[in-house]
Amino acid sequence: MSQFKSLIDLAKSRRSIYKLGKNSPVPDSTIEEIIETAILHTPSSFNTQSTRLVLLLHNEHERLWDITIQTLGALVATGAITEDMWRKSTLPKLQSLKAAYGTILFYEDPAHIEPYSAKFTIYKEQFQPWAEHTNAMHQYFVWMALGELGFGANLQHYNPLIDGSIAETWGIPKGWRHIAQMVFGSPEVIPSEKTQKPVEERVRVFGKK
Ligand SMILES: Cc1cc2nc3c(=O)[nH]c(=O)nc-3n(C[C@H](O)[C@H](O)[C@H](O)COP(=O)(O)O)c2cc1C
């Protein structure tokens, strides 16, 4: 495991890393532990515990990206993706995701949200956005925890295009709503400097002593 970093240091060093390799600093059981920690300790609105996580490692990770390559590749024939875009951009990106160590799929289970929506009618419309917030909190925790272990990661959204094939391949329950894919592996590049909009435009502080 990499040297322990404080949460603040982790937040400052977290980046999207797209060039990832197949080396792991930890046994797979440690990655599984992180996923379980996310599920057990990330808050959810009204404690709905509606988030579902699927960890794909090794061949299963590669299978996911083969499915995605196949699904998006089929769009070239329809014209939805041009041949040029496929060759120069889409396919190389998908191949680089496949070159990583694993992927975590993030889902929401509406069966655990709808009863709250029905019961707490004054917040009826809020449970859907709150489920997105809850899911995002899981995503951020996992991203940071992977960083603490020494992995690099990036976040993808090939749903809903790939949802049917994934559900069939891994027996994902029909009702689960696919939200995102987090790809992780050994970081093979140092990300370039990120431009930042001025903090003063984005933060307001009142009552500071
Ligand atoms: C909600 C959310 C959705 C994102 N979706 C994608 C995505 O679909 N594909 C992708 O390559 N990056 C995606 N990203 C990565 C962002 O582009 C990236 O976080 C942003 O440019 C800042 O860079 P950094 O992560 O290195 O700080 C997403 C990030 C967030 C927070």
PDB file of N, CA and C in Angstrom, residues 22-86:
ATOM      1  N   LYS A  22      -1.710  -2.451 -15.769  1.00  0.00           N
ATOM      2  CA  LYS A  22      -2.258  -3.627 -15.077  1.00  0.00           C
ATOM      3  C   LYS A  22      -1.493  -4.012 -13.816  1.00  0.00           C
ATOM      4  N   ASN A  23      -0.670  -3.101 -13.287  1.00  0.00           N
ATOM      5  CA  ASN A  23       0.014  -3.407 -12.024  1.00  0.00           C
ATOM      6  C   ASN A  23      -0.852  -2.945 -10.863  1.00  0.00           C
ATOM      7  N   SER A  24      -0.863  -3.769  -9.810  1.00  0.00           N
ATOM      8  CA  SER A  24      -1.641  -3.393  -8.627  1.00  0.00           C
ATOM      9  C   SER A  24      -0.744  -3.363  -7.402  1.00  0.00           C
ATOM     10  N   PRO A  25      -0.858  -2.310  -6.584  1.00  0.00           N
ATOM     11  CA  PRO A  25      -0.054  -2.252  -5.361  1.00  0.00           C
ATOM     12  C   PRO A  25      -0.631  -3.104  -4.235  1.00  0.00           C
ATOM     13  N   VAL A  26      -1.823  -3.668  -4.427  1.00  0.00           N
ATOM     14  CA  VAL A  26      -2.517  -4.381  -3.337  1.00  0.00           C
ATOM     15  C   VAL A  26      -3.171  -5.664  -3.867  1.00  0.00           C
ATOM     16  N   PRO A  27      -3.471  -6.607  -2.949  1.00  0.00           N
ATOM     17  CA  PRO A  27      -4.247  -7.778  -3.392  1.00  0.00           C
ATOM     18  C   PRO A  27      -5.682  -7.375  -3.747  1.00  0.00           C
ATOM     19  N   ASP A  28      -6.331  -8.169  -4.565  1.00  0.00           N
ATOM     20  CA  ASP A  28      -7.700  -7.837  -4.994  1.00  0.00           C
ATOM     21  C   ASP A  28      -8.658  -7.727  -3.806  1.00  0.00           C
ATOM     22  N   SER A  29      -8.356  -8.473  -2.735  1.00  0.00           N
ATOM     23  CA  SER A  29      -9.244  -8.423  -1.566  1.00  0.00           C
ATOM     24  C   SER A  29      -9.282  -7.013  -0.968  1.00  0.00           C
ATOM     25  N   THR A  30      -8.181  -6.250  -1.104  1.00  0.00           N
ATOM     26  CA  THR A  30      -8.160  -4.874  -0.573  1.00  0.00           C
ATOM     27  C   THR A  30      -9.087  -3.977  -1.401  1.00  0.00           C
ATOM     28  N   ILE A  31      -9.138  -4.221  -2.688  1.00  0.00           N
ATOM     29  CA  ILE A  31     -10.033  -3.433  -3.550  1.00  0.00           C
ATOM     30  C   ILE A  31     -11.485  -3.763  -3.173  1.00  0.00           C
ATOM     31  N   GLU A  32     -11.721  -5.038  -2.957  1.00  0.00           N
ATOM     32  CA  GLU A  32     -13.068  -5.473  -2.549  1.00  0.00           C
ATOM     33  C   GLU A  32     -13.461  -4.801  -1.229  1.00  0.00           C
ATOM     34  N   GLU A  33     -12.487  -4.701  -0.315  1.00  0.00           N
ATOM     35  CA  GLU A  33     -12.745  -4.059   0.988  1.00  0.00           C
ATOM     36  C   GLU A  33     -13.177  -2.597   0.812  1.00  0.00           C
ATOM     37  N   ILE A  34     -12.519  -1.918  -0.124  1.00  0.00           N
ATOM     38  CA  ILE A  34     -12.858  -0.513  -0.393  1.00  0.00           C
ATOM     39  C   ILE A  34     -14.306  -0.394  -0.876  1.00  0.00           C
ATOM     40  N   ILE A  35     -14.680  -1.326  -1.730  1.00  0.00           N
ATOM     41  CA  ILE A  35     -16.038  -1.302  -2.286  1.00  0.00           C
ATOM     42  C   ILE A  35     -17.049  -1.525  -1.152  1.00  0.00           C
ATOM     43  N   GLU A  36     -16.713  -2.458  -0.273  1.00  0.00           N
ATOM     44  CA  GLU A  36     -17.613  -2.736   0.856  1.00  0.00           C
ATOM     45  C   GLU A  36     -17.655  -1.549   1.823  1.00  0.00           C
ATOM     46  N   THR A  37     -16.490  -0.912   2.011  1.00  0.00           N
ATOM     47  CA  THR A  37     -16.454   0.279   2.893  1.00  0.00           C
ATOM     48  C   THR A  37     -17.329   1.381   2.309  1.00  0.00           C
ATOM     49  N   ALA A  38     -17.253   1.565   0.996  1.00  0.00           N
ATOM     50  CA  ALA A  38     -18.090   2.587   0.336  1.00  0.00           C
ATOM     51  C   ALA A  38     -19.560   2.282   0.584  1.00  0.00           C
ATOM     52  N   ILE A  39     -19.930   1.032   0.406  1.00  0.00           N
ATOM     53  CA  ILE A  39     -21.338   0.634   0.560  1.00  0.00           C
ATOM     54  C   ILE A  39     -21.813   0.811   2.009  1.00  0.00           C
ATOM     55  N   LEU A  40     -20.942   0.466   2.961  1.00  0.00           N
ATOM     56  CA  LEU A  40     -21.361   0.509   4.363  1.00  0.00           C
ATOM     57  C   LEU A  40     -21.317   1.909   4.968  1.00  0.00           C
ATOM     58  N   HIS A  41     -20.384   2.754   4.489  1.00  0.00           N
ATOM     59  CA  HIS A  41     -20.136   3.995   5.229  1.00  0.00           C
ATOM     60  C   HIS A  41     -20.419   5.285   4.467  1.00  0.00           C
ATOM     61  N   THR A  42     -20.810   5.203   3.204  1.00  0.00           N
ATOM     62  CA  THR A  42     -21.184   6.428   2.483  1.00  0.00           C
ATOM     63  C   THR A  42     -22.636   6.762   2.832  1.00  0.00           C
ATOM     64  N   PRO A  43     -22.920   8.033   3.127  1.00  0.00           N
ATOM     65  CA  PRO A  43     -24.313   8.357   3.492  1.00  0.00           C
ATOM     66  C   PRO A  43     -25.249   8.315   2.281  1.00  0.00           C
ATOM     67  N   SER A  44     -26.533   8.107   2.565  1.00  0.00           N
ATOM     68  CA  SER A  44     -27.547   8.169   1.504  1.00  0.00           C
ATOM     69  C   SER A  44     -28.734   8.962   2.043  1.00  0.00           C
ATOM     70  N   SER A  45     -29.478   9.614   1.137  1.00  0.00           N
ATOM     71  CA  SER A  45     -30.596  10.444   1.600  1.00  0.00           C
ATOM     72  C   SER A  45     -31.616   9.549   2.320  1.00  0.00           C
ATOM     73  N   PHE A  46     -32.083   9.989   3.475  1.00  0.00           N
ATOM     74  CA  PHE A  46     -33.040   9.218   4.288  1.00  0.00           C
ATOM     75  C   PHE A  46     -32.524   7.804   4.594  1.00  0.00           C
ATOM     76  N   ASN A  47     -31.202   7.625   4.483  1.00  0.00           N
ATOM     77  CA  ASN A  47     -30.593   6.302   4.700  1.00  0.00           C
ATOM     78  C   ASN A  47     -31.213   5.228   3.792  1.00  0.00           C
ATOM     79  N   THR A  48     -31.488   5.616   2.551  1.00  0.00           N
ATOM     80  CA  THR A  48     -32.128   4.685   1.606  1.00  0.00           C
ATOM     81  C   THR A  48     -31.200   3.523   1.226  1.00  0.00           C
ATOM     82  N   GLN A  49     -29.881   3.747   1.288  1.00  0.00           N
ATOM     83  CA  GLN A  49     -28.896   2.710   0.920  1.00  0.00           C
ATOM     84  C   GLN A  49     -29.231   2.112  -0.453  1.00  0.00           C
ATOM     85  N   SER A  50     -29.451   3.013  -1.421  1.00  0.00           N
ATOM     86  CA  SER A  50     -29.926   2.591  -2.748  1.00  0.00           C
ATOM     87  C   SER A  50     -28.799   2.320  -3.755  1.00  0.00           C
ATOM     88  N   THR A  51     -27.552   2.637  -3.382  1.00  0.00           N
ATOM     89  CA  THR A  51     -26.443   2.449  -4.340  1.00  0.00           C
ATOM     90  C   THR A  51     -26.027   0.982  -4.404  1.00  0.00           C
ATOM     91  N   ARG A  52     -25.688   0.548  -5.606  1.00  0.00           N
ATOM     92  CA  ARG A  52     -25.188  -0.816  -5.835  1.00  0.00           C
ATOM     93  C   ARG A  52     -23.870  -0.718  -6.622  1.00  0.00           C
ATOM     94  N   LEU A  53     -22.886  -1.500  -6.214  1.00  0.00           N
ATOM     95  CA  LEU A  53     -21.574  -1.459  -6.869  1.00  0.00           C
ATOM     96  C   LEU A  53     -21.218  -2.838  -7.413  1.00  0.00           C
ATOM     97  N   VAL A  54     -20.603  -2.846  -8.581  1.00  0.00           N
ATOM     98  CA  VAL A  54     -20.151  -4.098  -9.201  1.00  0.00           C
ATOM     99  C   VAL A  54     -18.669  -3.937  -9.527  1.00  0.00           C
ATOM    100  N   LEU A  55     -17.847  -4.833  -8.978  1.00  0.00           N
ATOM    101  CA  LEU A  55     -16.403  -4.767  -9.208  1.00  0.00           C
ATOM    102  C   LEU A  55     -16.007  -5.799 -10.257  1.00  0.00           C
ATOM    103  N   LEU A  56     -15.390  -5.313 -11.336  1.00  0.00           N
ATOM    104  CA  LEU A  56     -14.940  -6.205 -12.411  1.00  0.00           C
ATOM    105  C   LEU A  56     -13.423  -6.169 -12.466  1.00  0.00           C
ATOM    106  N   LEU A  57     -12.795  -7.338 -12.350  1.00  0.00           N
ATOM    107  CA  LEU A  57     -11.334  -7.406 -12.322  1.00  0.00           C
ATOM    108  C   LEU A  57     -10.822  -8.351 -13.412  1.00  0.00           C
ATOM    109  N   HIS A  58      -9.605  -8.068 -13.858  1.00  0.00           N
ATOM    110  CA  HIS A  58      -8.904  -8.967 -14.792  1.00  0.00           C
ATOM    111  C   HIS A  58      -9.752  -9.254 -16.041  1.00  0.00           C
ATOM    112  N   ASN A  59     -10.012 -10.553 -16.317  1.00  0.00           N
ATOM    113  CA  ASN A  59     -10.733 -10.899 -17.550  1.00  0.00           C
ATOM    114  C   ASN A  59     -12.109 -10.251 -17.607  1.00  0.00           C
ATOM    115  N   GLU A  60     -12.739 -10.110 -16.421  1.00  0.00           N
ATOM    116  CA  GLU A  60     -14.098  -9.554 -16.409  1.00  0.00           C
ATOM    117  C   GLU A  60     -14.067  -8.067 -16.761  1.00  0.00           C
ATOM    118  N   HIS A  61     -13.018  -7.378 -16.305  1.00  0.00           N
ATOM    119  CA  HIS A  61     -12.811  -5.973 -16.683  1.00  0.00           C
ATOM    120  C   HIS A  61     -12.609  -5.874 -18.201  1.00  0.00           C
ATOM    121  N   GLU A  62     -11.778  -6.752 -18.736  1.00  0.00           N
ATOM    122  CA  GLU A  62     -11.505  -6.707 -20.190  1.00  0.00           C
ATOM    123  C   GLU A  62     -12.775  -7.020 -20.979  1.00  0.00           C
ATOM    124  N   ARG A  63     -13.567  -7.923 -20.425  1.00  0.00           N
ATOM    125  CA  ARG A  63     -14.827  -8.292 -21.075  1.00  0.00           C
ATOM    126  C   ARG A  63     -15.742  -7.075 -21.212  1.00  0.00           C
ATOM    127  N   LEU A  64     -15.786  -6.265 -20.148  1.00  0.00           N
ATOM    128  CA  LEU A  64     -16.618  -5.047 -20.182  1.00  0.00           C
ATOM    129  C   LEU A  64     -16.201  -4.152 -21.341  1.00  0.00           C
ATOM    130  N   TRP A  65     -14.884  -3.964 -21.475  1.00  0.00           N
ATOM    131  CA  TRP A  65     -14.436  -3.027 -22.503  1.00  0.00           C
ATOM    132  C   TRP A  65     -14.526  -3.635 -23.894  1.00  0.00           C
ATOM    133  N   ASP A  66     -14.479  -4.985 -23.995  1.00  0.00           N
ATOM    134  CA  ASP A  66     -14.753  -5.636 -25.285  1.00  0.00           C
ATOM    135  C   ASP A  66     -16.215  -5.421 -25.676  1.00  0.00           C
ATOM    136  N   ILE A  67     -17.098  -5.529 -24.671  1.00  0.00           N
ATOM    137  CA  ILE A  67     -18.540  -5.290 -24.929  1.00  0.00           C
ATOM    138  C   ILE A  67     -18.733  -3.852 -25.424  1.00  0.00           C
ATOM    139  N   THR A  68     -18.031  -2.917 -24.756  1.00  0.00           N
ATOM    140  CA  THR A  68     -18.199  -1.495 -25.114  1.00  0.00           C
ATOM    141  C   THR A  68     -17.646  -1.237 -26.519  1.00  0.00           C
ATOM    142  N   ILE A  69     -16.491  -1.856 -26.821  1.00  0.00           N
ATOM    143  CA  ILE A  69     -15.906  -1.691 -28.162  1.00  0.00           C
ATOM    144  C   ILE A  69     -16.870  -2.241 -29.217  1.00  0.00           C
ATOM    145  N   GLN A  70     -17.441  -3.394 -28.912  1.00  0.00           N
ATOM    146  CA  GLN A  70     -18.382  -4.020 -29.862  1.00  0.00           C
ATOM    147  C   GLN A  70     -19.632  -3.152 -30.038  1.00  0.00           C
ATOM    148  N   THR A  71     -20.166  -2.651 -28.910  1.00  0.00           N
ATOM    149  CA  THR A  71     -21.416  -1.871 -28.952  1.00  0.00           C
ATOM    150  C   THR A  71     -21.215  -0.550 -29.704  1.00  0.00           C
ATOM    151  N   LEU A  72     -20.137   0.147 -29.377  1.00  0.00           N
ATOM    152  CA  LEU A  72     -19.904   1.436 -30.044  1.00  0.00           C
ATOM    153  C   LEU A  72     -19.432   1.241 -31.482  1.00  0.00           C
ATOM    154  N   GLY A  73     -18.672   0.160 -31.689  1.00  0.00           N
ATOM    155  CA  GLY A  73     -18.211  -0.138 -33.059  1.00  0.00           C
ATOM    156  C   GLY A  73     -19.382  -0.331 -34.002  1.00  0.00           C
ATOM    157  N   ALA A  74     -20.469  -0.927 -33.470  1.00  0.00           N
ATOM    158  CA  ALA A  74     -21.656  -1.174 -34.301  1.00  0.00           C
ATOM    159  C   ALA A  74     -22.317   0.141 -34.721  1.00  0.00           C
ATOM    160  N   LEU A  75     -22.022   1.228 -33.998  1.00  0.00           N
ATOM    161  CA  LEU A  75     -22.627   2.529 -34.340  1.00  0.00           C
ATOM    162  C   LEU A  75     -21.966   3.175 -35.566  1.00  0.00           C
ATOM    163  N   VAL A  76     -20.784   2.674 -35.910  1.00  0.00           N
ATOM    164  CA  VAL A  76     -20.099   3.237 -37.090  1.00  0.00           C
ATOM    165  C   VAL A  76     -20.935   2.944 -38.339  1.00  0.00           C
ATOM    166  N   ALA A  77     -21.477   1.711 -38.408  1.00  0.00           N
ATOM    167  CA  ALA A  77     -22.285   1.322 -39.571  1.00  0.00           C
ATOM    168  C   ALA A  77     -23.554   2.173 -39.686  1.00  0.00           C
ATOM    169  N   THR A  78     -24.066   2.656 -38.556  1.00  0.00           N
ATOM    170  CA  THR A  78     -25.302   3.458 -38.584  1.00  0.00           C
ATOM    171  C   THR A  78     -25.003   4.928 -38.887  1.00  0.00           C
ATOM    172  N   GLY A  79     -23.730   5.313 -38.801  1.00  0.00           N
ATOM    173  CA  GLY A  79     -23.352   6.703 -39.051  1.00  0.00           C
ATOM    174  C   GLY A  79     -23.357   7.557 -37.790  1.00  0.00           C
ATOM    175  N   ALA A  80     -23.785   6.967 -36.665  1.00  0.00           N
ATOM    176  CA  ALA A  80     -23.829   7.739 -35.406  1.00  0.00           C
ATOM    177  C   ALA A  80     -22.411   8.108 -34.962  1.00  0.00           C
ATOM    178  N   ILE A  81     -21.439   7.259 -35.292  1.00  0.00           N
ATOM    179  CA  ILE A  81     -20.024   7.592 -35.069  1.00  0.00           C
ATOM    180  C   ILE A  81     -19.341   7.496 -36.430  1.00  0.00           C
ATOM    181  N   THR A  82     -18.619   8.530 -36.810  1.00  0.00           N
ATOM    182  CA  THR A  82     -17.967   8.479 -38.120  1.00  0.00           C
ATOM    183  C   THR A  82     -16.760   7.534 -38.045  1.00  0.00           C
ATOM    184  N   GLU A  83     -16.411   7.003 -39.205  1.00  0.00           N
ATOM    185  CA  GLU A  83     -15.255   6.083 -39.319  1.00  0.00           C
ATOM    186  C   GLU A  83     -13.996   6.759 -38.773  1.00  0.00           C
ATOM    187  N   ASP A  84     -13.856   8.047 -39.110  1.00  0.00           N
ATOM    188  CA  ASP A  84     -12.681   8.822 -38.705  1.00  0.00           C
ATOM    189  C   ASP A  84     -12.620   8.972 -37.171  1.00  0.00           C
ATOM    190  N   MET A  85     -13.761   9.316 -36.595  1.00  0.00           N
ATOM    191  CA  MET A  85     -13.825   9.504 -35.139  1.00  0.00           C
ATOM    192  C   MET A  85     -13.542   8.179 -34.424  1.00  0.00           C
ATOM    193  N   TRP A  86     -14.104   7.108 -34.967  1.00  0.00           N
ATOM    194  CA  TRP A  86     -13.904   5.780 -34.386  1.00  0.00           C
ATOM    195  C   TRP A  86     -12.409   5.424 -34.366  1.00  0.00           C
TER     196      TRP A  86
END
